Amino acid sequence: MNEDIRLAIVVNPALPIGLVANTVSAISVGLGARLPQLAGQTLADRDGRAIDTSSRQPVPILAADAEMIGALLRRALGRSDDRAIVPFPAFARSLHDYREYEAAFPSRDLSQEAIDGLGLAGPSKWVRSLTGSLKLLR
């Protein structure tokens, strides 16, 4: 991936604060797994104490309702090596074992699902074209 990368996480502000935090954190893990170059570096202080770094890029958390997030997802979809698209469908919240989610996913139609959050990472122009009109979550 080149250096022209931008990240954004869009979340439904109508969710309770704990679900907002859970949605953002789950999406963040997905973005990092898909594009490990976003983080994964180790740094050490002058005394040799090593830590793992957080994101190498800013990660704005933006607000949009479920309908807008679904529309963004539909516009963003399309597999590409230089992009990450990580949705958090609302139905996932009722499943407490990833294997259940994995089994249920193929029978779902994402275009018909409520989406609580969406993570995007990729070329700046692409991410901006999708999220440029959204406000920061407050």
PDB file of C-alpha atoms in Angstrom:
ATOM      1  CA  MET A   1       0.000   0.000   0.000  1.00  0.00           C
ATOM      2  CA  ASN A   2       1.274   3.439  -0.812  1.00  0.00           C
ATOM      3  CA  GLU A   3       1.574   6.311   1.643  1.00  0.00           C
ATOM      4  CA  ASP A   4      -1.575   8.046   0.338  1.00  0.00           C
ATOM      5  CA  ILE A   5      -3.875   6.308   2.805  1.00  0.00           C
ATOM      6  CA  ARG A   6      -6.755   7.635   4.835  1.00  0.00           C
ATOM      7  CA  LEU A   7      -8.881   5.979   7.496  1.00  0.00           C
ATOM      8  CA  ALA A   8     -12.356   6.728   8.757  1.00  0.00           C
ATOM      9  CA  ILE A   9     -14.804   4.993  11.033  1.00  0.00           C
ATOM     10  CA  VAL A  10     -18.461   5.934  10.736  1.00  0.00           C
ATOM     11  CA  VAL A  11     -20.784   5.032  13.591  1.00  0.00           C
ATOM     12  CA  ASN A  12     -24.450   5.589  14.394  1.00  0.00           C
ATOM     13  CA  PRO A  13     -24.556   8.212  17.186  1.00  0.00           C
ATOM     14  CA  ALA A  14     -28.018   6.999  18.265  1.00  0.00           C
ATOM     15  CA  LEU A  15     -26.418   3.892  19.781  1.00  0.00           C
ATOM     16  CA  PRO A  16     -25.768   3.888  23.534  1.00  0.00           C
ATOM     17  CA  ILE A  17     -22.196   5.001  24.326  1.00  0.00           C
ATOM     18  CA  GLY A  18     -21.081   1.470  25.242  1.00  0.00           C
ATOM     19  CA  LEU A  19     -22.272   0.113  21.894  1.00  0.00           C
ATOM     20  CA  VAL A  20     -20.582   3.007  20.066  1.00  0.00           C
ATOM     21  CA  ALA A  21     -17.305   2.108  21.809  1.00  0.00           C
ATOM     22  CA  ASN A  22     -17.751  -1.599  21.056  1.00  0.00           C
ATOM     23  CA  THR A  23     -18.575  -0.932  17.400  1.00  0.00           C
ATOM     24  CA  VAL A  24     -15.576   1.370  16.897  1.00  0.00           C
ATOM     25  CA  SER A  25     -13.186  -1.030  18.621  1.00  0.00           C
ATOM     26  CA  ALA A  26     -14.386  -4.073  16.647  1.00  0.00           C
ATOM     27  CA  ILE A  27     -14.087  -2.160  13.367  1.00  0.00           C
ATOM     28  CA  SER A  28     -10.586  -0.965  14.351  1.00  0.00           C
ATOM     29  CA  VAL A  29      -9.430  -4.531  14.897  1.00  0.00           C
ATOM     30  CA  GLY A  30     -10.818  -5.456  11.471  1.00  0.00           C
ATOM     31  CA  LEU A  31      -9.044  -2.568   9.743  1.00  0.00           C
ATOM     32  CA  GLY A  32      -5.736  -3.470  11.404  1.00  0.00           C
ATOM     33  CA  ALA A  33      -6.101  -7.126  10.493  1.00  0.00           C
ATOM     34  CA  ARG A  34      -6.880  -6.315   6.859  1.00  0.00           C
ATOM     35  CA  LEU A  35      -4.087  -3.734   6.543  1.00  0.00           C
ATOM     36  CA  PRO A  36      -1.426  -4.590   9.144  1.00  0.00           C
ATOM     37  CA  GLN A  37       0.838  -1.821   7.856  1.00  0.00           C
ATOM     38  CA  LEU A  38      -1.532   0.632   9.598  1.00  0.00           C
ATOM     39  CA  ALA A  39       0.148  -0.223  12.917  1.00  0.00           C
ATOM     40  CA  GLY A  40       2.035  -3.223  14.254  1.00  0.00           C
ATOM     41  CA  GLN A  41       5.311  -1.470  14.923  1.00  0.00           C
ATOM     42  CA  THR A  42       7.271  -1.826  18.142  1.00  0.00           C
ATOM     43  CA  LEU A  43       8.958   1.174  19.736  1.00  0.00           C
ATOM     44  CA  ALA A  44      11.265   1.284  22.750  1.00  0.00           C
ATOM     45  CA  ASP A  45      11.948   4.173  25.093  1.00  0.00           C
ATOM     46  CA  ARG A  46      15.453   5.163  26.162  1.00  0.00           C
ATOM     47  CA  ASP A  47      15.433   2.494  28.893  1.00  0.00           C
ATOM     48  CA  GLY A  48      14.508  -0.221  26.399  1.00  0.00           C
ATOM     49  CA  ARG A  49      10.869  -0.620  27.475  1.00  0.00           C
ATOM     50  CA  ALA A  50       9.082  -1.820  24.354  1.00  0.00           C
ATOM     51  CA  ILE A  51       5.502  -1.096  23.429  1.00  0.00           C
ATOM     52  CA  ASP A  52       3.280  -1.897  20.452  1.00  0.00           C
ATOM     53  CA  THR A  53       2.144   1.166  18.551  1.00  0.00           C
ATOM     54  CA  SER A  54      -1.362   2.301  17.784  1.00  0.00           C
ATOM     55  CA  SER A  55      -2.405   3.553  14.346  1.00  0.00           C
ATOM     56  CA  ARG A  56       0.181   5.279  12.179  1.00  0.00           C
ATOM     57  CA  GLN A  57      -2.613   7.413  10.723  1.00  0.00           C
ATOM     58  CA  PRO A  58      -5.302   9.589  12.305  1.00  0.00           C
ATOM     59  CA  VAL A  59      -8.592   7.720  12.712  1.00  0.00           C
ATOM     60  CA  PRO A  60     -11.516  10.149  12.631  1.00  0.00           C
ATOM     61  CA  ILE A  61     -14.736   8.812  14.130  1.00  0.00           C
ATOM     62  CA  LEU A  62     -17.609  10.204  12.099  1.00  0.00           C
ATOM     63  CA  ALA A  63     -21.353  10.170  12.734  1.00  0.00           C
ATOM     64  CA  ALA A  64     -24.153   8.985  10.447  1.00  0.00           C
ATOM     65  CA  ASP A  65     -27.473   7.252  10.933  1.00  0.00           C
ATOM     66  CA  ALA A  66     -27.972   3.596   9.971  1.00  0.00           C
ATOM     67  CA  GLU A  67     -29.530   4.492   6.617  1.00  0.00           C
ATOM     68  CA  MET A  68     -26.577   6.689   5.632  1.00  0.00           C
ATOM     69  CA  ILE A  69     -24.061   4.073   6.808  1.00  0.00           C
ATOM     70  CA  GLY A  70     -25.826   1.443   4.689  1.00  0.00           C
ATOM     71  CA  ALA A  71     -25.693   3.752   1.663  1.00  0.00           C
ATOM     72  CA  LEU A  72     -21.967   4.374   2.259  1.00  0.00           C
ATOM     73  CA  LEU A  73     -21.346   0.637   2.469  1.00  0.00           C
ATOM     74  CA  ARG A  74     -23.168  -0.011  -0.813  1.00  0.00           C
ATOM     75  CA  ARG A  75     -21.109   2.725  -2.510  1.00  0.00           C
ATOM     76  CA  ALA A  76     -17.835   1.437  -1.043  1.00  0.00           C
ATOM     77  CA  LEU A  77     -18.246  -2.257  -1.795  1.00  0.00           C
ATOM     78  CA  GLY A  78     -15.930  -3.826  -4.318  1.00  0.00           C
ATOM     79  CA  ARG A  79     -12.828  -5.795  -3.431  1.00  0.00           C
ATOM     80  CA  SER A  80      -9.495  -4.099  -3.988  1.00  0.00           C
ATOM     81  CA  ASP A  81      -6.060  -4.819  -2.564  1.00  0.00           C
ATOM     82  CA  ASP A  82      -5.522  -1.186  -1.593  1.00  0.00           C
ATOM     83  CA  ARG A  83      -8.724  -0.833   0.473  1.00  0.00           C
ATOM     84  CA  ALA A  84     -10.332  -2.128   3.622  1.00  0.00           C
ATOM     85  CA  ILE A  85     -14.097  -2.095   4.114  1.00  0.00           C
ATOM     86  CA  VAL A  86     -15.173  -3.281   7.569  1.00  0.00           C
ATOM     87  CA  PRO A  87     -18.904  -3.067   8.344  1.00  0.00           C
ATOM     88  CA  PHE A  88     -20.514  -3.845  11.700  1.00  0.00           C
ATOM     89  CA  PRO A  89     -24.013  -5.137  10.905  1.00  0.00           C
ATOM     90  CA  ALA A  90     -26.512  -4.734  13.746  1.00  0.00           C
ATOM     91  CA  PHE A  91     -27.426  -8.440  13.667  1.00  0.00           C
ATOM     92  CA  ALA A  92     -23.869  -9.285  14.766  1.00  0.00           C
ATOM     93  CA  ARG A  93     -24.557  -7.792  18.172  1.00  0.00           C
ATOM     94  CA  SER A  94     -26.993 -10.603  19.021  1.00  0.00           C
ATOM     95  CA  LEU A  95     -24.362 -13.266  18.288  1.00  0.00           C
ATOM     96  CA  HIS A  96     -21.802 -13.898  21.000  1.00  0.00           C
ATOM     97  CA  ASP A  97     -19.596 -16.401  19.198  1.00  0.00           C
ATOM     98  CA  TYR A  98     -17.766 -15.483  15.997  1.00  0.00           C
ATOM     99  CA  ARG A  99     -18.531 -18.917  14.545  1.00  0.00           C
ATOM    100  CA  GLU A 100     -22.248 -18.080  14.768  1.00  0.00           C
ATOM    101  CA  TYR A 101     -21.630 -14.829  12.872  1.00  0.00           C
ATOM    102  CA  GLU A 102     -19.555 -16.625  10.268  1.00  0.00           C
ATOM    103  CA  ALA A 103     -22.321 -19.228   9.788  1.00  0.00           C
ATOM    104  CA  ALA A 104     -25.118 -16.636   9.628  1.00  0.00           C
ATOM    105  CA  PHE A 105     -23.372 -14.162   7.324  1.00  0.00           C
ATOM    106  CA  PRO A 106     -23.823 -16.004   3.976  1.00  0.00           C
ATOM    107  CA  SER A 107     -27.618 -16.047   4.412  1.00  0.00           C
ATOM    108  CA  ARG A 108     -27.758 -12.262   4.989  1.00  0.00           C
ATOM    109  CA  ASP A 109     -28.047  -9.460   2.422  1.00  0.00           C
ATOM    110  CA  LEU A 110     -25.912  -6.548   3.611  1.00  0.00           C
ATOM    111  CA  SER A 111     -27.901  -4.149   1.445  1.00  0.00           C
ATOM    112  CA  GLN A 112     -30.962  -4.999   3.571  1.00  0.00           C
ATOM    113  CA  GLU A 113     -29.259  -5.022   6.980  1.00  0.00           C
ATOM    114  CA  ALA A 114     -28.999  -2.199   9.483  1.00  0.00           C
ATOM    115  CA  ILE A 115     -25.321  -1.284   9.750  1.00  0.00           C
ATOM    116  CA  ASP A 116     -24.175   0.156  13.105  1.00  0.00           C
ATOM    117  CA  GLY A 117     -20.745   1.194  11.897  1.00  0.00           C
ATOM    118  CA  LEU A 118     -18.363   1.119   8.960  1.00  0.00           C
ATOM    119  CA  GLY A 119     -14.582   1.311   8.782  1.00  0.00           C
ATOM    120  CA  LEU A 120     -12.819   2.434   5.634  1.00  0.00           C
ATOM    121  CA  ALA A 121      -9.127   2.599   4.800  1.00  0.00           C
ATOM    122  CA  GLY A 122      -7.599   3.225   1.423  1.00  0.00           C
ATOM    123  CA  PRO A 123      -6.560   5.923  -1.003  1.00  0.00           C
ATOM    124  CA  SER A 124      -7.312   9.372   0.408  1.00  0.00           C
ATOM    125  CA  LYS A 125      -9.422  10.406  -2.590  1.00  0.00           C
ATOM    126  CA  TRP A 126     -11.645   7.328  -2.240  1.00  0.00           C
ATOM    127  CA  VAL A 127     -12.188   7.690   1.522  1.00  0.00           C
ATOM    128  CA  ARG A 128     -12.831  11.446   1.191  1.00  0.00           C
ATOM    129  CA  SER A 129     -15.333  10.867  -1.620  1.00  0.00           C
ATOM    130  CA  LEU A 130     -17.345   8.642   0.717  1.00  0.00           C
ATOM    131  CA  THR A 131     -17.007  10.487   4.016  1.00  0.00           C
ATOM    132  CA  GLY A 132     -16.191  14.108   3.173  1.00  0.00           C
ATOM    133  CA  SER A 133     -19.633  15.456   4.084  1.00  0.00           C
ATOM    134  CA  LEU A 134     -19.874  13.669   7.453  1.00  0.00           C
ATOM    135  CA  LYS A 135     -19.356  15.391  10.798  1.00  0.00           C
ATOM    136  CA  LEU A 136     -17.136  14.158  13.617  1.00  0.00           C
ATOM    137  CA  LEU A 137     -18.884  12.172  16.317  1.00  0.00           C
ATOM    138  CA  ARG A 138     -19.502  14.428  19.315  1.00  0.00           C
TER     139      ARG A 138
END
